[in-house]
XYZ file of N, CA and C in Angstrom:
327
model
N 18.034 -6.295 -4.497
C 16.786 -6.293 -3.751
C 17.066 -5.757 -2.351
N 16.146 -4.951 -1.851
C 16.283 -4.354 -0.535
C 15.769 -5.325 0.516
N 16.362 -5.261 1.708
C 15.919 -6.092 2.816
C 14.913 -5.277 3.624
N 13.633 -5.426 3.314
C 12.583 -4.623 3.926
C 11.703 -5.451 4.835
N 11.119 -4.761 5.816
C 10.046 -5.370 6.578
C 8.828 -5.434 5.671
N 7.976 -6.417 5.909
C 6.770 -6.556 5.097
C 5.548 -6.631 5.993
N 4.454 -6.124 5.476
C 3.163 -6.222 6.132
C 2.428 -7.394 5.499
N 1.957 -8.323 6.316
C 1.175 -9.437 5.793
C -0.277 -9.003 5.683
N -0.819 -9.136 4.480
C -2.208 -8.770 4.239
C -2.811 -9.808 3.300
N -3.789 -10.560 3.811
C -4.432 -11.628 3.033
C -3.380 -12.533 2.400
N -2.405 -12.913 3.159
C -1.264 -13.765 2.831
C -0.316 -13.165 1.793
N -0.476 -11.887 1.466
C 0.470 -11.194 0.585
C 1.414 -10.366 1.439
N 2.654 -10.296 1.029
C 3.652 -9.517 1.752
C 3.829 -8.177 1.047
N 3.391 -7.107 1.729
C 3.469 -5.762 1.172
C 4.674 -5.044 1.765
N 5.531 -4.480 0.938
C 6.708 -3.776 1.447
C 6.308 -2.589 2.331
N 6.985 -2.458 3.461
C 6.751 -1.324 4.352
C 7.811 -0.278 4.044
N 7.463 0.634 3.152
C 8.363 1.712 2.761
C 7.565 2.797 2.051
N 8.048 4.024 2.147
C 7.422 5.110 1.386
C 8.201 5.393 0.111
N 9.294 4.684 -0.083
C 10.112 4.853 -1.282
C 9.740 3.773 -2.298
N 9.029 4.121 -3.363
C 8.608 3.122 -4.351
C 9.769 2.372 -5.000
N 10.937 2.969 -5.031
C 12.088 2.297 -5.634
C 12.605 1.159 -4.761
N 12.103 1.042 -3.533
C 12.499 -0.043 -2.633
C 11.515 -1.211 -2.655
N 10.484 -1.149 -3.481
C 9.475 -2.209 -3.533
C 10.027 -3.512 -4.093
N 10.993 -3.429 -4.947
C 11.540 -4.618 -5.581
C 12.302 -4.213 -6.821
N 12.333 -5.083 -7.788
C 13.052 -4.826 -9.035
C 12.273 -3.818 -9.886
N 12.929 -2.712 -10.211
C 12.301 -1.678 -11.027
C 12.108 -2.191 -12.450
N 10.872 -2.128 -12.938
C 10.577 -2.512 -14.319
C 10.601 -1.273 -15.201
N 9.878 -0.230 -14.775
C 9.854 1.012 -15.558
C 9.439 2.166 -14.648
N 9.977 3.347 -14.943
C 9.595 4.576 -14.241
C 9.368 5.646 -15.293
N 8.140 6.165 -15.342
C 7.780 7.239 -16.267
C 7.088 8.326 -15.451
N 7.731 9.487 -15.375
C 7.206 10.607 -14.586
C 6.913 10.155 -13.159
N 5.640 10.214 -12.738
C 5.292 9.855 -11.363
C 4.747 8.427 -11.240
N 4.956 7.600 -12.265
C 4.468 6.213 -12.258
C 5.648 5.255 -12.241
N 5.594 4.313 -11.294
C 6.660 3.323 -11.139
C 6.031 1.936 -11.152
N 6.633 1.018 -11.893
C 6.207 -0.378 -11.893
C 7.372 -1.199 -11.361
N 7.108 -1.976 -10.291
C 8.148 -2.789 -9.662
C 7.691 -4.227 -9.510
N 8.626 -5.144 -9.702
C 8.389 -6.570 -9.474
C 8.666 -6.830 -7.999
N 7.628 -7.173 -7.220
C 7.794 -7.428 -5.790
C 8.419 -8.799 -5.563
N 7.907 -9.805 -6.277
C 8.445 -11.166 -6.204
C 8.191 -11.831 -7.556
N 8.296 -13.135 -7.622
C 8.175 -13.825 -8.913
C 6.805 -13.643 -9.568
N 5.754 -13.432 -8.778
C 4.408 -13.361 -9.355
C 3.709 -12.015 -9.174
N 4.163 -11.193 -8.233
C 3.444 -9.963 -7.899
C 4.147 -8.708 -8.401
N 3.337 -7.787 -8.912
C 3.831 -6.512 -9.433
C 3.076 -5.382 -8.739
N 3.792 -4.296 -8.442
C 3.177 -3.094 -7.880
C 3.240 -1.976 -8.908
N 2.101 -1.335 -9.143
C 2.040 -0.133 -9.969
C 1.805 1.021 -9.000
N 2.759 1.938 -8.926
C 2.734 2.999 -7.920
C 2.659 4.355 -8.612
N 1.685 5.150 -8.202
C 1.561 6.532 -8.694
C 1.827 7.465 -7.522
N 2.751 8.381 -7.698
C 3.098 9.326 -6.646
C 2.436 10.677 -6.909
N 1.725 11.185 -5.907
C 1.111 12.506 -5.958
C 1.442 13.218 -4.658
N 2.117 14.346 -4.753
C 2.480 15.123 -3.570
C 3.005 14.199 -2.475
N 2.212 13.988 -1.428
C 2.658 13.170 -0.300
C 1.839 11.876 -0.191
N 1.362 11.393 -1.342
C 0.572 10.156 -1.370
C 1.115 9.225 -2.446
N 1.282 7.960 -2.079
C 1.608 6.909 -3.042
C 0.361 6.044 -3.201
N -0.212 6.008 -4.395
C -1.325 5.103 -4.689
C -0.732 3.841 -5.296
N -1.029 2.697 -4.685
C -0.400 1.435 -5.070
C -1.466 0.431 -5.501
N -1.266 -0.168 -6.668
C -2.119 -1.264 -7.139
C -1.250 -2.511 -7.208
N -1.753 -3.610 -6.662
C -1.017 -4.874 -6.630
C -1.661 -5.846 -7.618
N -0.810 -6.469 -8.425
C -1.240 -7.453 -9.418
C -0.517 -8.771 -9.169
N -1.226 -9.876 -9.379
C -0.616 -11.207 -9.301
C -0.834 -11.889 -10.638
N 0.261 -12.277 -11.274
C 0.227 -12.931 -12.584
C -0.650 -12.148 -13.565
N -0.578 -10.822 -13.499
C -1.307 -9.959 -14.420
C -2.720 -9.603 -14.006
N -3.238 -10.232 -12.953
C -4.597 -9.952 -12.487
C -4.566 -8.978 -11.315
N -5.447 -7.972 -11.345
C -5.547 -6.995 -10.266
C -6.042 -7.670 -8.992
N -5.360 -7.406 -7.856
C -5.766 -7.964 -6.566
C -6.452 -6.930 -5.686
N -5.745 -5.844 -5.390
C -6.270 -4.793 -4.520
C -5.385 -3.564 -4.645
N -5.845 -2.479 -4.034
C -5.054 -1.253 -4.051
C -5.090 -0.602 -2.679
N -4.108 0.246 -2.429
C -4.048 0.994 -1.178
C -3.305 2.297 -1.412
N -3.390 3.183 -0.414
C -2.692 4.466 -0.479
C -1.819 4.621 0.749
N -0.611 5.109 0.532
C 0.291 5.463 1.622
C 0.328 6.979 1.712
N -0.111 7.516 2.844
C -0.136 8.960 3.089
C 1.113 9.304 3.897
N 2.022 10.032 3.285
C 3.309 10.321 3.905
C 3.159 11.497 4.862
N 3.484 11.265 6.132
C 3.432 12.308 7.149
C 4.769 13.048 7.184
N 5.849 12.292 7.272
C 7.208 12.828 7.191
C 8.110 11.688 6.738
N 9.408 11.888 6.743
C 10.307 10.859 6.203
C 10.322 9.574 7.024
N 9.799 9.607 8.249
C 9.801 8.424 9.107
C 8.418 7.837 9.371
N 7.358 8.547 8.997
C 6.002 8.120 9.336
C 5.080 8.165 8.125
N 4.215 7.156 8.031
C 3.173 7.179 7.008
C 1.988 6.341 7.466
N 0.834 6.611 6.853
C -0.389 5.874 7.150
C -0.826 5.164 5.880
N -1.015 3.859 5.986
C -1.470 3.050 4.850
C -2.975 2.838 4.978
N -3.729 3.264 3.963
C -5.180 3.070 3.916
C -5.467 1.912 2.978
N -6.038 0.853 3.552
C -6.264 -0.378 2.808
C -7.634 -0.911 3.190
N -8.552 -0.881 2.226
C -9.957 -1.204 2.462
C -10.469 -0.300 3.577
N -11.039 -0.830 4.641
C -11.544 0.026 5.712
C -10.580 0.085 6.903
N -9.299 -0.199 6.646
C -8.278 -0.187 7.688
C -7.251 0.904 7.440
N -6.712 1.420 8.542
C -5.598 2.365 8.465
C -4.475 1.810 9.335
N -3.287 1.703 8.736
C -2.112 1.183 9.421
C -1.100 2.319 9.527
N -0.694 2.643 10.742
C 0.275 3.716 10.955
C 1.648 3.099 11.173
N 2.617 3.562 10.383
C 3.985 3.062 10.462
C 4.918 4.178 10.906
N 5.838 3.829 11.782
C 6.885 4.749 12.215
C 8.210 4.010 12.083
N 9.152 4.605 11.360
C 10.443 3.958 11.097
C 10.251 2.545 10.556
N 9.304 2.401 9.633
C 8.998 1.134 8.954
C 8.538 0.027 9.895
N 7.944 0.419 11.031
C 7.383 -0.530 11.985
C 5.927 -0.150 12.244
N 5.047 -1.137 12.217
C 3.630 -0.898 12.482
C 3.448 -0.504 13.940
N 2.836 0.663 14.176
C 2.616 1.104 15.558
C 1.132 1.205 15.917
N 0.241 1.257 14.909
C -1.181 1.400 15.201
C -2.015 0.891 14.031
N -3.129 0.250 14.384
C -4.104 -0.189 13.386
C -5.474 0.312 13.809
N -6.185 0.929 12.878
C -7.556 1.349 13.160
C -8.460 0.818 12.051
N -9.684 0.490 12.424
C -10.658 -0.034 11.470
C -11.892 0.850 11.486
N -12.327 1.233 10.305
C -13.540 2.021 10.161
C -14.705 1.052 10.088
N -15.637 1.203 11.001
C -16.797 0.316 11.036
C -17.946 0.989 10.297
N -18.464 0.288 9.320
C -19.578 0.801 8.530
C -20.826 0.029 8.933
N -21.796 0.745 9.434
C -23.028 0.116 9.892
C -24.137 0.420 8.899
N -24.808 -0.620 8.466
C -25.935 -0.458 7.552
C -27.226 -0.435 8.362
N -28.082 0.482 8.024
C -29.369 0.597 8.709
C -30.454 -0.052 7.857
N -31.238 -0.893 8.497
C -32.343 -1.556 7.806
C -33.680 -1.048 8.351
N -33.949 0.208 8.137
C -35.241 0.729 8.551
C -35.761 1.662 7.467
N -37.079 1.804 7.461
C -37.722 2.642 6.454
C -38.208 3.929 7.102
N -38.065 5.006 6.378
C -38.554 6.296 6.851
C -39.956 6.500 6.290
N -40.889 6.852 7.170
C -42.280 7.050 6.741
C -42.576 8.506 6.583
């Protein structure tokens, strides 16, 4: 197991890395799909496309949430998770931005 920094998100610890093989114990790798055991109960299903890792997190077989890591270079990436963007440099969080969605409650006549 790798000694990685983790991002806490809704009390889940998400590995801060762009290398899917560092997520935890490798279960299976087929082409661009990797399944890793993060801890005793959580599994990550990672699909790699060009410079994007799409990650789905499961707990005890149930889907929890998903996010995308957009790789800028070997030291920097941006994690898109719900309406948040987390920028990492050298596996350290350096910036957080939140997209605010405003709903309009008016009628057009």
